[in-house]
CSV table of C-alpha atoms and ligand atoms in Angstrom, one decimal:
chain,number,residue,atom,x,y,z
A,7,MET,CA,11.8,0.2,-6.0
A,8,LEU,CA,9.4,-0.6,-3.1
A,9,ILE,CA,7.6,-3.9,-2.3
A,10,ALA,CA,4.8,-3.8,0.1
A,11,ALA,CA,2.9,-6.6,1.6
A,12,ASN,CA,-0.7,-5.8,2.8
A,13,PHE,CA,-1.8,-8.9,5.0
A,14,LYS,CA,-5.2,-7.4,5.8
A,15,THR,CA,-7.2,-9.7,8.3
A,16,ASN,CA,-4.5,-12.5,7.7
A,17,LYS,CA,-1.7,-13.9,10.6
A,18,THR,CA,-1.8,-13.7,14.2
A,19,ARG,CA,1.6,-11.8,15.9
A,20,CYS,CA,3.3,-15.0,15.9
A,21,GLN,CA,2.8,-15.6,12.4
A,22,THR,CA,3.9,-12.1,11.7
A,23,ALA,CA,7.4,-12.2,13.7
A,24,ALA,CA,8.1,-15.7,11.7
A,25,TYR,CA,7.0,-13.8,8.4
A,26,TYR,CA,9.2,-10.7,9.7
A,27,LYS,CA,12.4,-13.0,10.4
A,28,GLU,CA,12.3,-15.2,7.4
A,29,VAL,CA,12.3,-12.2,4.9
A,30,SER,CA,14.7,-10.3,7.2
A,31,ASP,CA,17.1,-13.6,6.7
A,32,PHE,CA,16.4,-13.6,3.2
A,33,ILE,CA,17.1,-9.7,2.9
A,34,ALA,CA,20.6,-10.1,4.3
A,35,ALA,CA,21.3,-13.3,2.6
A,36,LYS,CA,20.6,-12.0,-0.8
A,37,ASN,CA,21.7,-8.8,0.0
A,38,ILE,CA,18.8,-7.2,-1.4
A,39,ASN,CA,18.3,-3.4,-1.3
A,40,THR,CA,14.6,-3.0,-2.7
A,41,GLU,CA,12.5,-1.9,0.3
A,42,ALA,CA,10.4,-4.2,1.9
A,43,MET,CA,7.7,-3.2,3.7
A,44,ILE,CA,4.5,-4.9,5.4
A,45,PHE,CA,1.3,-4.0,6.9
A,46,PRO,CA,0.3,-6.7,9.7
A,47,PRO,CA,-2.9,-6.7,11.4
A,48,ALA,CA,-3.1,-4.4,14.2
A,49,THR,CA,-2.9,-7.0,16.9
A,50,ALA,CA,0.6,-8.2,15.3
A,51,LEU,CA,2.2,-4.8,15.5
A,52,ASP,CA,5.5,-4.6,17.3
A,53,SER,CA,8.9,-3.0,17.5
A,54,PHE,CA,10.5,-5.5,14.9
A,55,GLU,CA,14.4,-5.0,14.8
A,56,GLY,CA,15.6,-5.2,11.0
A,57,LYS,CA,15.3,-3.3,7.7
A,58,ILE,CA,11.7,-4.2,6.7
A,59,SER,CA,9.5,-1.3,7.1
A,60,VAL,CA,6.3,-1.9,9.2
A,61,GLY,CA,3.1,0.4,8.8
A,62,ALA,CA,-0.3,0.2,10.1
A,63,GLN,CA,-3.3,-0.9,7.8
A,64,ASN,CA,-5.5,2.0,9.2
A,65,ALA,CA,-5.9,4.1,12.5
A,66,TYR,CA,-8.0,6.7,13.1
A,67,ALA,CA,-6.8,10.8,13.0
A,68,VAL,CA,-6.7,10.9,17.0
A,69,GLU,CA,-4.1,10.4,19.5
A,70,ASN,CA,-6.5,8.6,21.9
A,71,GLY,CA,-9.9,8.9,23.1
A,72,ALA,CA,-13.7,7.2,22.9
A,73,TYR,CA,-13.4,5.2,19.5
A,74,THR,CA,-14.6,2.3,19.8
A,75,GLY,CA,-12.6,-0.7,18.2
A,76,GLU,CA,-10.2,1.9,16.5
A,77,ILE,CA,-6.5,2.7,17.3
A,78,GLY,CA,-4.7,5.9,17.4
A,79,LEU,CA,-1.3,7.6,17.2
A,80,GLU,CA,-0.8,6.4,20.9
A,81,GLN,CA,-0.9,2.7,20.0
A,82,LEU,CA,1.4,3.4,16.6
A,83,ASP,CA,3.8,5.2,18.9
A,84,GLU,CA,4.3,2.4,21.2
A,85,PHE,CA,5.8,0.2,18.5
A,86,GLY,CA,7.7,3.1,16.9
A,87,ILE,CA,5.2,2.8,13.7
A,88,LYS,CA,5.5,5.8,11.4
A,89,THR,CA,4.1,4.6,8.4
A,90,ILE,CA,0.3,3.9,7.5
A,91,LEU,CA,-1.7,2.8,4.6
A,92,ILE,CA,-4.9,5.3,3.9
A,93,GLY,CA,-7.9,4.8,1.3
A,94,HIS,CA,-7.8,1.3,0.7
A,95,SER,CA,-10.8,0.0,-1.4
A,96,GLU,CA,-11.5,-2.1,1.1
A,97,ARG,CA,-11.7,0.2,3.6
A,98,ARG,CA,-13.8,2.8,1.1
A,99,HIS,CA,-15.9,0.1,-0.3
A,100,ILE,CA,-16.6,-2.6,2.6
A,101,LEU,CA,-16.0,-0.1,5.9
A,102,GLY,CA,-17.8,2.7,4.2
A,103,GLU,CA,-14.9,5.5,4.5
A,104,SER,CA,-15.8,8.3,2.8
A,105,GLN,CA,-13.5,10.6,0.9
A,106,GLU,CA,-13.7,13.4,3.7
A,107,LEU,CA,-12.8,10.8,6.6
A,108,ILE,CA,-9.9,9.7,4.5
A,109,ALA,CA,-8.4,13.1,3.9
A,110,GLU,CA,-8.9,13.9,7.6
A,111,LYS,CA,-6.8,10.8,8.1
A,112,PHE,CA,-4.2,11.8,5.6
A,113,HIS,CA,-4.0,15.3,7.0
A,114,TYR,CA,-3.4,13.8,10.8
A,115,TYR,CA,-0.8,11.3,9.8
A,116,LYS,CA,0.8,13.8,7.6
A,117,GLU,CA,1.1,16.3,10.4
A,118,LYS,CA,2.7,13.6,12.6
A,119,GLY,CA,5.3,13.1,9.8
A,120,PHE,CA,4.3,9.7,8.8
A,121,ARG,CA,4.8,7.8,5.3
A,122,ILE,CA,1.6,7.6,3.6
A,123,VAL,CA,0.8,4.6,1.1
A,124,TYR,CA,-2.5,6.2,-0.3
A,125,CYS,CA,-4.5,4.1,-2.3
A,126,ILE,CA,-6.9,4.9,-5.3
A,127,GLY,CA,-8.6,2.3,-7.9
A,128,GLU,CA,-11.5,2.4,-10.1
A,129,PRO,CA,-14.6,0.1,-9.6
A,130,LEU,CA,-15.1,-2.2,-13.0
A,131,GLU,CA,-18.4,-0.4,-14.0
A,132,VAL,CA,-16.3,2.9,-13.8
A,133,ARG,CA,-13.3,1.2,-16.2
A,134,GLU,CA,-15.8,-0.3,-18.7
A,135,GLU,CA,-17.4,3.3,-19.3
A,136,SER,CA,-14.5,5.3,-20.3
A,137,SER,CA,-11.0,6.2,-19.6
A,138,ALA,CA,-12.1,9.6,-18.9
A,139,ALA,CA,-14.5,8.4,-16.4
A,140,LEU,CA,-11.7,6.4,-14.9
A,141,MET,CA,-9.2,9.4,-14.2
A,142,ALA,CA,-12.0,11.2,-13.2
A,143,TYR,CA,-12.8,8.8,-10.5
A,144,LEU,CA,-9.4,8.8,-9.5
A,145,ASP,CA,-8.9,12.7,-9.4
A,146,ASP,CA,-11.9,12.5,-7.1
A,147,GLN,CA,-10.0,10.2,-4.5
A,148,LEU,CA,-7.3,12.3,-4.5
A,149,GLU,CA,-9.6,15.1,-3.3
A,150,GLY,CA,-8.3,17.2,-0.4
A,151,ILE,CA,-4.6,14.8,-0.7
A,152,ASP,CA,-1.5,17.1,-0.8
A,153,LEU,CA,0.3,15.4,-3.5
A,154,ALA,CA,3.5,17.1,-3.0
A,155,TYR,CA,3.8,15.7,0.4
A,156,ASN,CA,7.3,14.1,0.6
A,157,LYS,CA,6.3,11.2,2.5
A,158,LEU,CA,3.7,10.2,0.2
A,159,ILE,CA,3.6,6.9,-1.8
A,160,ILE,CA,0.4,6.1,-4.1
A,161,ALA,CA,-1.1,2.8,-4.5
A,162,TYR,CA,-2.8,2.5,-8.0
A,163,GLU,CA,-4.8,-0.7,-7.1
A,164,PRO,CA,-8.2,-1.4,-9.6
A,165,VAL,CA,-11.0,-2.8,-7.5
A,166,TRP,CA,-11.9,-5.3,-9.7
A,167,ALA,CA,-8.3,-6.6,-9.7
A,168,ILE,CA,-7.8,-6.9,-6.0
A,169,GLY,CA,-8.0,-10.5,-4.9
A,170,SER,CA,-9.4,-11.8,-8.1
A,171,GLY,CA,-6.6,-13.0,-10.3
A,172,LEU,CA,-7.3,-10.4,-13.0
A,173,THR,CA,-4.8,-7.6,-13.6
A,174,PRO,CA,-5.2,-4.7,-16.5
A,175,THR,CA,-3.1,-5.5,-19.4
A,176,GLU,CA,0.7,-4.0,-19.3
A,177,GLY,CA,-0.2,-1.5,-21.6
A,178,GLU,CA,-3.2,-0.1,-19.4
A,179,VAL,CA,-1.2,-0.1,-16.2
A,180,GLU,CA,1.3,2.0,-17.9
A,181,LEU,CA,-0.9,4.2,-19.5
A,182,ILE,CA,-2.6,4.8,-16.3
A,183,HIS,CA,0.5,5.2,-14.1
A,184,THR,CA,1.8,7.4,-16.7
A,185,ALA,CA,-1.1,9.8,-16.5
A,186,LEU,CA,-1.0,10.0,-12.8
A,187,ARG,CA,2.9,10.8,-13.1
A,188,GLN,CA,1.8,14.0,-14.8
A,189,LYS,CA,0.7,15.4,-11.3
A,190,ILE,CA,1.9,13.2,-9.1
A,191,LYS,CA,5.8,13.1,-8.3
A,192,ALA,CA,5.4,10.6,-5.4
A,193,PRO,CA,6.6,6.8,-6.1
A,194,ILE,CA,3.4,5.2,-7.8
A,195,LEU,CA,2.9,1.5,-6.9
A,196,TYR,CA,0.7,-0.5,-8.9
A,197,GLY,CA,-1.6,-3.1,-6.9
A,198,GLY,CA,-4.2,-5.7,-7.5
A,199,SER,CA,-3.3,-9.5,-8.1
A,200,VAL,CA,0.7,-9.1,-8.3
A,201,LYS,CA,2.2,-12.7,-7.6
A,202,THR,CA,5.6,-14.0,-8.3
A,203,ALA,CA,4.3,-15.1,-12.0
A,204,ASN,CA,3.4,-11.7,-13.2
A,205,ALA,CA,5.6,-9.5,-10.8
A,206,LYS,CA,8.4,-9.2,-13.5
A,207,GLU,CA,6.5,-7.7,-16.2
A,208,LEU,CA,4.3,-5.5,-13.9
A,209,LEU,CA,7.8,-3.8,-12.3
A,210,SER,CA,9.2,-3.4,-15.7
A,211,LEU,CA,6.8,-1.0,-16.6
A,212,ASN,CA,7.4,2.8,-16.9
A,213,ASN,CA,6.1,4.7,-13.9
A,214,VAL,CA,5.7,1.5,-11.8
A,215,ASP,CA,8.0,2.5,-8.9
A,216,GLY,CA,6.9,-0.7,-7.1
A,217,ALA,CA,4.1,-3.0,-5.7
A,218,LEU,CA,1.2,-3.5,-3.1
A,219,ILE,CA,0.6,-7.2,-2.6
A,220,GLY,CA,-2.1,-8.8,-0.8
A,221,SER,CA,-2.6,-12.4,-1.1
A,222,GLY,CA,0.1,-12.9,-3.3
A,223,ALA,CA,2.7,-11.8,-0.6
A,224,LEU,CA,0.9,-13.8,2.3
A,225,ASN,CA,3.3,-16.6,2.0
A,226,ALA,CA,6.9,-15.3,3.0
A,227,GLU,CA,8.8,-17.2,0.2
A,228,ASP,CA,6.8,-15.6,-2.3
A,229,TYR,CA,7.0,-12.4,-0.9
A,230,CYS,CA,10.8,-12.8,-0.8
A,231,MET,CA,10.9,-14.2,-4.5
A,232,ILE,CA,9.1,-10.9,-5.6
A,233,LEU,CA,11.7,-8.8,-3.7
A,234,GLU,CA,14.5,-10.8,-5.8
A,235,ILE,CA,12.9,-10.1,-8.9
A,236,ALA,CA,12.1,-6.1,-8.0
A,237,ASP,CA,16.2,-5.9,-6.9
A,238,SER,CA,17.2,-7.6,-10.2
A,239,LEU,CA,15.1,-4.6,-12.4
A,240,LYS,CA,17.0,-1.8,-10.8
B,27,LIG,P1,-4.3,-8.6,-3.6
B,27,LIG,O1,-4.5,-7.5,-3.0
B,27,LIG,O2,-2.9,-8.6,-4.0
B,27,LIG,O3,-4.6,-9.7,-3.1
B,27,LIG,O4,-4.9,-8.4,-5.3
B,27,LIG,C1,-3.7,-6.0,-3.1
B,27,LIG,C2,-4.4,-5.3,-2.1
B,27,LIG,O5,-5.7,-5.3,-1.7
B,27,LIG,O6,-3.6,-4.5,-1.8
């Protein structure tokens, strides 16, 4: 089981360090074996010492160069970062990243041996159309991605469930994860409004191997509680 926290554009360097320490202390005190992973904003990346994996929310497919506003491999190497989030819906829909660009990032960071948390998820209008349309949409988001990569982790996050407080029913989540499992052997996380109150139900479902959590994990205490719930389910 893997519980990942995506800070998005939240927390300073100082707040991230405090969060890391609080969660690390909790993991040690409670002897938690579930993997904890956090994605701080780029300005808060650092060489943290402890059991929590730290990843980048984004990076360009380049070592360094003239790409204003971007970071590349060099900036991640400085802190020993070997994990990256690719394909998040906010980058697809707000920042306008194309599947082509996303696949390019995937291949670059795969080549560099990174663990890749790769996000997919459908908008509401696609879900309302039909389940065939939904699966076809997810398939398109896997275009150009090596599903056999051994450091791949998929995060299924319905766009309409992100930050909205809404989630699909447990049956729907299980159905989609089970369908994805037919072609993906990698762990499949669920994301979209996971919080302390629904974590147990969602994490207990077949083919749900963990969660990617935004707002529900911003508070370190809540994140620790979800880690403990995940740990109790193993
Ligand atoms: P949320 O975000 O938990 O706030 O819905 C999840 C995500 O975007 O990864």
